[in-house]
Structure formats: C-alpha cells, structure tokens
C-alpha cells in the first residue's frame, strides 16, 4: 500500500442511457494523462454476475478481450490498451460475480469469524480492495470506470464503494467524472439538459456529487445551456465538458483536450497541467484523413450484426489501413449466407478476406467456402484462431486429399481430426512433452505465448523478427499427427511454439498472401503501432485492389 498512497483515483460513471462511449471517454482521459507524462492505470468494474466475460455471448455483449495474463475481459479494456501504452491484467477488470465469489469463498473458509456477511461492508470492502489493487505499483493516476448506468440496482455496491473511497482517501486524491447525454429534440429544435440534471440527482442521492461532467451530444451545446447544466448540477462551468460525436474515435483525445477535459480533472486532483504532447493522435488522425486509397475487406463471421462482436479486429483493420494510406471498408458477411449462396458471387468485390475467431459448428461450412474461394482465386487472406483451424481443414480436404478432415470440436468421433484437443493427440499416440496441467487438456489456452517464426515466410517478413508473443483464446490445436502429411501437400508452417509442439501460424507459398494464425493478433494492434500481420494483409489487399 506504500506506493498507492500517491496514486490519485478518477472514477468514471455514466448516466441517462448506456452505450454513451464511457469506455472510450475513460480511455481518452488515460491518453490525456499519458500525453502529459503521467503514468496511468486503468480498470473496469462490471456490475453483472458473470464471474468473467469468458462465457458471455459476443452477440449480446461484444467481443471478449484477452489480456497477456490470460484474463477474459470486457471489450472496454481493448479501448484502454489502444488509447494508452498500458497493458491490462487480471486486475484491470472485476465483475460483481468475481467480487461475490471471493467474498463467498472467504465466508466458507470462516474468515469472517461468524459475522453476518453483508453487501455493506463486506462486498463494498472487497470492491475497494480490488480498486486499490490496481494502484499497487504506484501509478500517478488510476482511472476506474463503473459499468452500467446510474440508477441500476446492480451498480449500487460499486457506487457505494467509490463514495467511501473519497472518504477514505480524501478530496484531492479522488475525482468523480460523470458522463451523460444531452439529446437534441428535433421537434423542439433544442438540446435538452433535463436528463443530465436527473442523472446527477440520482448520483447525489447516493452521496456522490460529480466533479466533472462530460456531456455527450450531437451538436454544440450553447452557452446558456452549459451555464444551466453547471448551475443545476453544481459543477463549475469549466468542468462541464462537451463531447460531441467524432467521426473517428482516435480524434476524441484531441477533441476532449480542446474542451479542457484533462485540465479539469488535473485541477480537481491538484496536479500540474503541463502542455500535453498529443502528436501520436494528431499523426494518426492526419494519416486517416489523408488516406486516399480504398480497400474492401470481407469479414466472414457468425456475429456480423453486432459490430462490437469483432471490435478489436475492426480497429486493427483501421490501424492497418492507415499504415498503408488506405481507408478500409469492412464488408460484414454472414457465414451462413455462404452456405446458401455462391461464394464467388458474394465475395467478388472483396480485395481481401478475413475469417476471425469463433466457436462451434454453425457457420463453419460458410467460412470454409470463403477460405476456399480466397485460396483458389488468390485473394489475400487472414485467418484468426478458428479462421486458421478452418483454413487447415479446408486445405486438408481439398488439397491434401483428406475428405474427412475436420476438427473434433465439430465431430468428437472425427476420423481425421486435423484440429483436436491435446488430450486427443495422446489418444492418437502423440506423446505430449508439456508438463501436465501446464495449460491445456480440454481447458482454454489463454493469454500470451511465445511463437517462433520461420525465416523466409510472410509472417517472418511482416514481423521482422524471429520470435513474438501473441495472445490466445482457444481449446483446440493443430494435430501434430497430420503435420507431415499437410506439409508434404504444400502447407507452410510459418510459426510454432519454441518447443516445436504447437503450430501457431500456417501459410501458403503459391499465393499472394495467405496467412492464418492460432492466436489473436488484433488484441495487440494500436493506432500508433499497427499490427504487422494486419498491416501486411491490408497491403496485399491493396495490391489486388489496384491490380
Ligand atoms: N473454437 C476454437 C477453439 O476453441 C477456436 C476459438 C477461437 O477462435 N477463439 O479452439
């Protein structure tokens, strides 16, 4: 706790409606602190009961973001990583479920010595412990975002915990930022401040008076309205920040800086406010604006109706496009559509095809049709996780002459499980060298693992190095029992675990750019450091677009 004494805490809450972009606003605040030389930590507290995001359907909740240390977390952590230089960990995301689980575990152990275990103080104490935990290595500022909307029953213990933290830590070490909506009502021709007033009232009822208001709006808030918000919400005029919609989320740090967001929070915390260096954001936005080339990427997946389901992949394509001076148009294609319609017709306008991660049999045939089309028609292809597994199966079936090739995920009785659980390799007579319980055996391989790259491959050329670390989230693996046969048929193993046991990247040699990886490169792409595989994939697609 010694170092944590210096850390200031900024708590970000949201009101009126959900989906206001609280995560991006919190992440932008992190960028504004970093731009002034402060070291930040970021955390998201989610009021739902799931112990982590791992079991949640991306359809409902958006992608599951994976950290280096293998936590399956809320997608807002992806924003935090893309807007700052901080790497998230297991400590960066707590759900109500995880907090309750720890309290119940302690109760069963008898740690509470017969006391009645209650929401206050036991749950709130556990929440405070989790919050203080991210400050353990002494960042200057910890930004803590509370999920949900003020007024939800579920978020109450979290709000009570942050209320108490001001009491515990003091006025000048805490800052409450509240994000609200100032809607434009067309019929009245006016922006309305009432929802903001009500939302602040709700917060005050539970003992929190916001220090800074961030008002999400479609158009400029006139002076009179701002004054009204300030007066009725009891927030100084210069701490009412307008957050108008931006066309590119990476412009938000710049926009919020103009509005004085960083300065308002710094002033509240009594911290120095040096001139921020926002060049990485200015450069990135300028690059996107100047991009005069255009490329169309077809993303073939199962959750294409909800853009958030592939959030990090989407962003990585934007980064890769900017690196190539191109705007990337993403064409979301429902995989099942390719089971009814001809892939050549659906995909004819795509300059590149991407098959992202996924689970289960539904849509697999359609994804494979897309992969086959990419392979046969020399369309640049990037396969990720399930996308790689399907590329291996497609190759085995149509090139290596193994019509029964599949994944044991789709058919546990598979005759030719080219993709299988490690426990199943053993059944097939492969001796696993990894220590038991090391990571696998029916459980997920989660988090960052090293991958050794083979010189002369496209992957090696992209990364420009011999070894990388990438994040994983999967159960099934390339079955080594089939490796030789597939290599003989022309499959290139471009990356593997340093012990040679696990296949991490496959490629095709006689193709302009066909690369598929078992890991998720999208989690490591940043606007200021685009991921090499996305960058080169987009470059290859551009070449096709301009051929
Ligand atoms: N379903 C596959 C597995 O578990 C792939 C997972 C993924 O794409 N994230 O191995």
XYZ file of C-alpha atoms and ligand atoms in Angstrom:
557
model
C 0.000 0.000 0.000
C 3.007 2.311 0.366
C 3.204 3.363 -3.253
C -0.560 3.515 -3.584
C -0.544 6.460 -1.205
C 0.469 8.774 -4.014
C -1.963 7.489 -6.605
C -4.968 9.616 -7.472
C -8.222 7.944 -8.458
C -10.616 9.081 -11.156
C -13.989 7.340 -11.103
C -15.982 7.401 -14.309
C -19.720 6.749 -14.117
C -22.417 7.010 -16.749
C -25.991 8.193 -16.719
C -29.166 8.542 -18.780
C -28.568 5.682 -21.247
C -25.975 3.007 -21.911
C -23.669 2.958 -24.959
C -22.597 6.562 -24.469
C -18.996 5.641 -25.119
C -17.938 5.705 -21.488
C -15.095 3.292 -22.204
C -13.696 5.423 -24.996
C -14.063 8.557 -22.864
C -12.211 6.905 -19.960
C -9.554 5.639 -22.372
C -9.181 9.139 -23.842
C -8.671 10.533 -20.369
C -5.884 7.966 -19.971
C -4.364 9.250 -23.224
C -4.599 12.842 -21.969
C -2.754 11.931 -18.780
C -0.053 9.998 -20.650
C 0.360 12.926 -23.043
C 1.346 14.996 -20.015
C 3.852 12.443 -18.804
C 1.729 10.850 -16.076
C 1.768 7.116 -15.508
C -1.753 5.712 -15.575
C -3.539 2.533 -14.617
C -6.996 1.672 -15.889
C -9.735 -0.543 -14.529
C -13.280 -1.515 -15.442
C -15.818 -2.668 -12.862
C -18.752 -4.535 -14.345
C -21.926 -4.930 -12.290
C -23.039 -8.202 -13.913
C -22.971 -11.552 -12.113
C -20.860 -13.486 -14.643
C -17.529 -14.145 -12.964
C -15.769 -13.030 -16.133
C -16.703 -12.191 -19.707
C -15.473 -15.580 -20.958
C -18.885 -17.195 -21.026
C -20.748 -14.237 -22.494
C -22.197 -14.310 -25.969
C -20.433 -11.745 -28.151
C -23.796 -11.187 -29.780
C -25.088 -9.566 -26.629
C -22.013 -8.170 -25.088
C -19.442 -7.609 -27.796
C -16.061 -9.258 -28.031
C -14.215 -10.894 -25.181
C -10.915 -9.072 -24.795
C -7.971 -11.206 -23.661
C -5.049 -9.872 -21.644
C -1.410 -11.050 -21.618
C -2.015 -12.886 -18.374
C -4.986 -14.697 -19.834
C -7.970 -12.878 -18.351
C -11.159 -12.884 -20.441
C -12.450 -9.374 -20.038
C -14.800 -6.656 -21.132
C -14.153 -5.061 -24.508
C -13.575 -1.654 -22.912
C -10.156 -2.945 -21.876
C -9.361 -3.048 -25.569
C -10.053 0.675 -25.757
C -7.837 1.260 -22.735
C -4.954 -0.573 -24.405
C -5.425 1.138 -27.757
C -5.596 4.627 -26.255
C -2.719 4.252 -23.805
C 0.519 2.302 -23.549
C -0.680 0.319 -20.562
C -1.047 -3.460 -20.700
C -4.139 -4.684 -18.914
C -4.040 -7.596 -16.493
C -6.406 -9.759 -14.491
C -6.675 -6.878 -12.044
C -7.983 -4.487 -14.663
C -11.475 -5.989 -14.767
C -13.718 -7.106 -11.920
C -17.329 -8.172 -12.206
C -19.878 -8.311 -9.415
C -19.726 -12.090 -9.833
C -15.985 -12.183 -9.217
C -16.314 -9.939 -6.161
C -19.157 -12.051 -4.722
C -17.255 -15.239 -5.463
C -14.278 -14.045 -3.444
C -16.458 -12.939 -0.530
C -18.380 -16.223 -0.502
C -15.122 -18.162 -0.639
C -13.847 -16.250 2.386
C -17.113 -16.836 4.193
C -16.882 -20.599 3.574
C -13.336 -20.569 4.887
C -14.560 -18.975 8.077
C -12.595 -15.774 7.546
C -15.439 -13.615 8.811
C -15.410 -15.303 12.213
C -19.143 -15.777 12.487
C -20.124 -12.268 11.423
C -23.188 -11.729 9.260
C -21.760 -11.239 5.770
C -23.435 -8.296 4.043
C -23.282 -6.155 0.947
C -22.119 -3.306 3.150
C -19.409 -3.622 4.392
C -18.206 -6.979 3.031
C -18.959 -6.647 -0.657
C -18.047 -2.967 -0.697
C -14.787 -3.706 1.134
C -13.923 -6.335 -1.461
C -14.653 -3.797 -4.221
C -12.435 -1.208 -2.551
C -9.672 -3.790 -2.215
C -9.957 -4.539 -5.937
C -9.793 -0.842 -6.794
C -6.807 -0.145 -4.572
C -5.129 -3.225 -6.054
C -4.518 -1.588 -9.421
C -2.551 1.152 -7.718
C -0.151 -1.289 -6.133
C 2.778 -0.479 -8.387
C 2.295 3.220 -7.889
C 0.802 4.823 -10.995
C 0.201 8.568 -10.765
C -3.441 8.192 -11.682
C -5.818 5.237 -11.705
C -8.896 5.621 -13.886
C -11.727 3.368 -12.749
C -14.783 3.012 -14.945
C -18.017 1.726 -13.414
C -20.049 -0.216 -15.951
C -23.794 0.181 -16.282
C -25.900 3.272 -15.797
C -26.511 5.199 -12.608
C -29.877 4.127 -11.247
C -29.341 0.430 -11.975
C -29.856 -1.689 -8.878
C -26.776 -3.749 -9.701
C -24.304 -0.925 -9.733
C -25.207 0.316 -6.251
C -22.486 -1.566 -4.306
C -19.870 -0.253 -6.749
C -21.084 3.318 -6.395
C -21.164 2.980 -2.624
C -17.580 1.699 -2.719
C -16.328 4.677 -4.719
C -18.291 7.027 -2.466
C -16.464 5.554 0.519
C -13.116 5.857 -1.232
C -13.393 9.633 -1.264
C -13.995 9.442 2.465
C -11.008 7.083 2.889
C -8.545 8.782 0.539
C -9.587 12.413 0.700
C -10.989 15.110 -1.549
C -7.857 15.823 -3.550
C -6.996 12.232 -4.314
C -10.338 11.438 -5.911
C -12.301 12.839 -8.815
C -15.772 11.801 -9.953
C -16.363 12.128 -13.668
C -19.931 11.593 -14.827
C -20.831 11.020 -18.458
C -24.326 11.967 -19.570
C -26.352 12.561 -22.674
C -27.595 15.929 -23.846
C -30.062 14.918 -26.536
C -31.247 17.102 -29.361
C -35.016 17.088 -29.679
C -35.808 17.859 -33.276
C -39.443 18.794 -32.651
C -38.383 21.469 -30.160
C -35.244 22.350 -32.087
C -33.374 22.232 -28.786
C -30.759 20.400 -26.752
C -32.225 19.150 -23.513
C -30.397 19.311 -20.199
C -33.048 17.664 -18.037
C -31.775 14.084 -18.398
C -28.365 15.306 -17.215
C -29.909 17.038 -14.225
C -31.835 13.911 -13.288
C -28.844 11.689 -13.675
C -26.764 13.909 -11.410
C -29.620 13.962 -8.904
C -29.575 10.163 -8.863
C -25.860 10.199 -8.140
C -26.287 12.764 -5.367
C -28.962 10.599 -3.736
C -26.298 8.018 -3.102
C -23.830 10.534 -1.852
C -21.723 11.253 -4.917
C -21.504 14.793 -6.266
C -19.747 14.714 -9.630
C -16.708 16.959 -10.071
C -16.611 16.892 -13.858
C -19.473 16.329 -16.293
C -18.849 15.010 -19.765
C -21.876 15.704 -21.946
C -22.276 13.527 -24.961
C -24.137 15.404 -27.684
C -24.698 15.540 -31.409
C -24.292 19.287 -31.688
C -22.651 22.142 -29.890
C -24.150 22.956 -26.508
C -24.945 26.688 -26.488
C -23.515 28.806 -23.719
C -26.837 29.295 -21.960
C -27.402 25.569 -21.754
C -23.937 24.927 -20.410
C -24.452 27.530 -17.736
C -27.702 25.871 -16.836
C -26.058 22.456 -16.526
C -23.310 23.956 -14.371
C -25.725 25.755 -12.072
C -28.268 22.978 -11.648
C -25.686 20.227 -11.321
C -23.448 22.245 -9.049
C -20.370 21.775 -11.222
C -18.108 24.734 -12.104
C -18.702 25.979 -15.628
C -15.226 24.953 -16.872
C -15.805 21.416 -15.665
C -18.808 20.909 -17.909
C -17.178 19.244 -20.879
C -18.848 18.914 -24.223
C -18.194 15.607 -26.007
C -19.612 15.964 -29.452
C -19.683 12.933 -31.757
C -16.428 12.450 -33.634
C -16.121 10.661 -36.976
C -13.024 8.776 -35.792
C -12.719 7.648 -32.174
C -8.980 8.426 -32.161
C -9.863 12.102 -32.586
C -11.505 12.038 -29.176
C -8.357 12.754 -27.115
C -7.788 15.816 -29.321
C -11.383 16.966 -29.123
C -11.587 16.461 -25.365
C -8.330 18.286 -24.913
C -9.765 21.308 -26.719
C -12.684 21.115 -24.341
C -10.323 21.128 -21.376
C -11.218 17.663 -20.066
C -7.698 16.761 -18.905
C -7.172 20.163 -17.335
C -10.475 19.969 -15.454
C -9.565 16.605 -13.904
C -5.982 17.669 -13.152
C -7.231 20.824 -11.465
C -9.599 18.799 -9.300
C -6.745 16.491 -8.288
C -4.356 19.363 -7.666
C -1.876 18.025 -10.222
C 0.319 20.071 -12.537
C -1.049 20.621 -16.034
C 1.881 20.786 -18.458
C 1.336 21.151 -22.201
C 0.258 17.714 -23.451
C 2.095 16.044 -26.314
C -0.753 14.679 -28.425
C 1.319 14.081 -31.546
C 0.517 10.360 -31.800
C -3.190 11.185 -32.018
C -2.694 14.107 -34.352
C -0.472 11.983 -36.610
C -2.881 9.094 -36.686
C -5.909 11.268 -37.479
C -3.944 13.091 -40.166
C -2.930 9.781 -41.716
C -6.536 8.592 -41.792
C -7.697 11.876 -43.241
C -5.024 11.868 -45.930
C -5.599 8.238 -46.855
C -6.670 8.397 -50.471
C -6.615 4.708 -51.284
C -9.554 2.456 -50.699
C -9.696 -1.238 -49.975
C -12.587 -3.574 -49.264
C -12.173 -6.424 -46.784
C -14.829 -9.079 -46.355
C -15.106 -10.242 -42.758
C -16.842 -13.593 -42.698
C -18.243 -14.416 -39.295
C -21.167 -15.500 -37.218
C -21.845 -12.351 -35.229
C -21.844 -9.869 -38.076
C -24.966 -7.977 -36.965
C -23.269 -6.571 -33.910
C -20.200 -4.544 -34.888
C -18.832 -4.778 -31.326
C -18.544 -8.550 -31.589
C -15.311 -8.116 -33.579
C -14.278 -4.764 -32.117
C -10.535 -5.347 -31.930
C -10.383 -6.923 -35.402
C -12.239 -3.933 -36.762
C -9.851 -1.485 -35.094
C -6.785 -3.466 -36.195
C -8.005 -3.168 -39.803
C -8.386 0.588 -39.356
C -4.819 0.758 -37.999
C -3.513 -1.428 -40.815
C -5.315 0.723 -43.369
C -3.868 3.963 -42.015
C -0.387 2.437 -42.132
C -0.928 1.869 -45.854
C -2.547 5.213 -46.598
C -5.868 3.481 -47.198
C -9.395 3.639 -45.909
C -10.629 0.158 -45.167
C -14.214 -0.629 -45.955
C -15.305 -3.671 -43.998
C -17.940 -5.812 -45.570
C -19.523 -7.976 -42.878
C -20.623 -11.252 -44.407
C -22.797 -13.692 -42.506
C -21.014 -17.033 -42.831
C -24.282 -18.920 -43.161
C -25.121 -16.915 -46.242
C -22.183 -18.626 -47.952
C -23.850 -21.962 -47.276
C -26.781 -20.925 -49.446
C -25.169 -18.624 -51.972
C -22.178 -18.919 -54.239
C -19.031 -17.620 -52.501
C -17.676 -16.231 -55.767
C -20.734 -14.032 -56.164
C -20.908 -12.819 -52.575
C -17.180 -12.160 -52.307
C -16.352 -10.943 -55.804
C -15.867 -7.318 -54.730
C -13.604 -8.108 -51.788
C -9.911 -7.320 -52.100
C -9.136 -9.331 -49.001
C -10.954 -11.938 -46.910
C -10.718 -12.278 -43.156
C -12.128 -15.120 -41.083
C -11.981 -14.202 -37.388
C -12.178 -16.393 -34.287
C -15.289 -18.265 -33.307
C -16.765 -21.295 -31.635
C -18.910 -24.178 -32.792
C -20.100 -25.730 -35.991
C -22.688 -23.156 -37.047
C -21.344 -21.136 -39.950
C -18.194 -23.257 -40.275
C -19.081 -24.538 -43.746
C -19.695 -20.996 -44.971
C -16.398 -19.793 -43.557
C -14.673 -22.679 -45.266
C -16.313 -21.755 -48.568
C -14.859 -18.261 -48.159
C -11.413 -19.692 -47.392
C -11.556 -21.970 -50.405
C -12.517 -19.049 -52.594
C -9.616 -16.969 -51.209
C -7.163 -19.829 -51.770
C -8.309 -20.711 -55.262
C -8.750 -17.155 -56.510
C -5.580 -15.792 -54.928
C -7.456 -13.293 -52.767
C -5.338 -12.138 -49.793
C -6.494 -13.998 -46.705
C -6.047 -13.594 -42.977
C -7.383 -16.336 -40.714
C -7.556 -15.891 -36.972
C -7.895 -18.717 -34.456
C -10.965 -20.644 -35.685
C -10.147 -18.967 -39.018
C -6.793 -20.746 -39.007
C -8.268 -24.057 -37.910
C -10.776 -23.914 -40.770
C -8.017 -22.988 -43.229
C -6.148 -26.132 -42.156
C -9.273 -28.258 -42.563
C -10.061 -26.715 -45.945
C -6.511 -27.384 -47.121
C -6.581 -30.953 -45.830
C -9.879 -31.684 -47.567
C -9.319 -30.041 -50.914
C -5.548 -30.067 -51.395
C -4.152 -32.891 -49.293
C -6.870 -35.356 -50.288
C -8.399 -35.918 -46.867
C -12.155 -35.503 -47.417
C -12.930 -36.482 -43.816
C -10.633 -33.897 -42.270
C -12.334 -31.833 -39.567
C -11.971 -30.518 -36.032
C -13.001 -32.644 -33.079
C -14.867 -29.515 -31.939
C -17.331 -30.231 -34.751
C -17.255 -34.007 -34.537
C -15.868 -35.698 -31.402
C -15.776 -39.007 -33.322
C -13.875 -37.477 -36.258
C -11.891 -39.941 -38.389
C -9.318 -37.320 -39.368
C -9.207 -34.682 -36.595
C -6.561 -32.403 -38.066
C -7.627 -29.966 -35.352
C -8.078 -31.574 -31.934
C -7.705 -31.239 -28.189
C -4.258 -32.083 -26.859
C -5.765 -34.881 -24.797
C -6.947 -36.372 -28.073
C -3.477 -36.268 -29.619
C -2.398 -38.537 -26.794
C -5.114 -40.980 -27.741
C -3.629 -40.923 -31.230
C -0.236 -41.884 -29.886
C 1.403 -38.455 -29.733
C 3.460 -38.028 -26.635
C 2.901 -34.579 -25.159
C 6.066 -33.092 -23.762
C 4.356 -30.272 -21.925
C 4.007 -30.745 -18.169
C 0.510 -31.920 -17.194
C -1.699 -29.062 -16.120
C 0.706 -26.693 -17.847
C -2.025 -25.042 -19.820
C -4.033 -27.487 -21.840
C -6.108 -30.604 -21.871
C -9.654 -29.573 -22.545
C -9.229 -26.184 -20.938
C -8.608 -22.976 -22.805
C -5.191 -21.834 -23.804
C -5.452 -18.229 -22.664
C -3.093 -15.282 -22.748
C 0.298 -14.552 -24.253
C 2.529 -17.356 -25.538
C 5.771 -17.203 -27.494
C 5.827 -18.114 -31.173
C 8.975 -18.828 -33.172
C 8.827 -17.652 -36.760
C 10.295 -19.428 -39.742
C 12.647 -17.305 -41.851
C 11.535 -16.799 -45.426
C 7.819 -16.780 -44.626
C 5.377 -13.906 -44.977
C 4.829 -13.884 -41.225
C 8.556 -13.548 -40.611
C 8.776 -10.770 -43.195
C 5.839 -8.953 -41.551
C 7.184 -9.090 -38.009
C 10.824 -8.708 -38.995
C 11.924 -10.860 -36.072
C 12.415 -14.451 -35.021
C 10.184 -14.644 -32.003
C 6.985 -12.900 -30.950
C 4.449 -13.187 -28.164
C 0.780 -13.234 -29.024
C -2.455 -13.741 -27.129
C -4.521 -16.893 -27.355
C -8.043 -17.999 -26.531
C -8.871 -21.492 -27.733
C -9.125 -25.134 -26.749
C -8.266 -26.931 -29.960
C -4.897 -27.150 -31.685
C -3.345 -28.264 -34.933
C -2.900 -32.054 -34.529
C 0.820 -32.837 -34.966
C -0.026 -36.306 -36.219
C -1.092 -34.714 -39.526
C 1.664 -32.159 -39.780
C 3.993 -34.048 -42.081
C 1.246 -35.040 -44.476
C -0.086 -31.490 -44.748
C 3.399 -30.036 -45.142
C 4.112 -32.503 -47.919
C 0.968 -31.276 -49.669
C 2.314 -27.718 -49.519
C 1.115 -26.226 -46.257
C 3.802 -23.953 -44.788
C 4.240 -23.913 -41.013
C 5.419 -20.351 -40.516
C 5.249 -20.195 -36.744
C 5.325 -22.664 -33.890
C 5.830 -22.769 -30.144
C 9.554 -22.646 -29.265
C 9.460 -26.353 -28.352
C 8.037 -27.126 -31.790
C 4.966 -28.790 -30.352
C 2.229 -26.336 -31.275
C 1.556 -24.931 -34.726
C 0.892 -21.196 -34.407
C 0.918 -19.875 -37.992
C 0.247 -21.502 -41.358
C 0.724 -20.051 -44.832
C 0.516 -20.970 -48.473
C 3.582 -20.379 -50.616
C 1.944 -20.209 -54.060
C -0.465 -17.456 -53.126
C -0.065 -13.652 -52.931
C -0.788 -13.539 -49.178
C -2.468 -16.356 -47.288
C -1.614 -16.330 -43.595
C -3.551 -17.751 -40.683
C -2.641 -17.767 -37.022
C -3.836 -19.696 -33.986
C -3.578 -16.557 -31.829
C -5.444 -13.253 -31.896
C -3.166 -10.562 -33.340
C -5.969 -7.984 -33.153
C -5.507 -7.618 -29.388
C -2.033 -6.143 -29.840
C -2.726 -3.667 -32.629
C -2.524 0.005 -31.693
C -3.209 3.117 -33.767
C 0.349 4.251 -33.040
C 1.726 0.731 -33.662
C -0.359 -1.187 -36.203
C -0.034 -4.940 -36.017
C 2.381 -6.282 -38.668
C 0.027 -9.031 -39.865
C -2.899 -6.626 -40.306
C -0.613 -4.080 -41.943
C 0.715 -6.588 -44.475
C -2.680 -8.170 -45.043
C -4.152 -4.776 -45.946
C -1.091 -4.053 -48.121
C -1.672 -7.282 -50.047
C -5.381 -6.496 -50.432
C -4.481 -3.030 -51.703
C -2.261 -4.552 -54.317
C -5.169 -6.609 -55.519
C -7.459 -3.561 -55.455
C -5.085 -1.664 -57.699
C -4.007 -4.573 -59.891
N -13.313 -22.835 -31.247
C -11.893 -22.881 -31.454
C -11.161 -23.424 -30.248
O -11.683 -23.397 -29.152
C -11.361 -21.508 -31.839
C -11.502 -20.491 -30.781
C -11.342 -19.079 -31.289
O -11.429 -18.831 -32.492
N -11.145 -18.138 -30.411
O -10.054 -23.873 -30.365
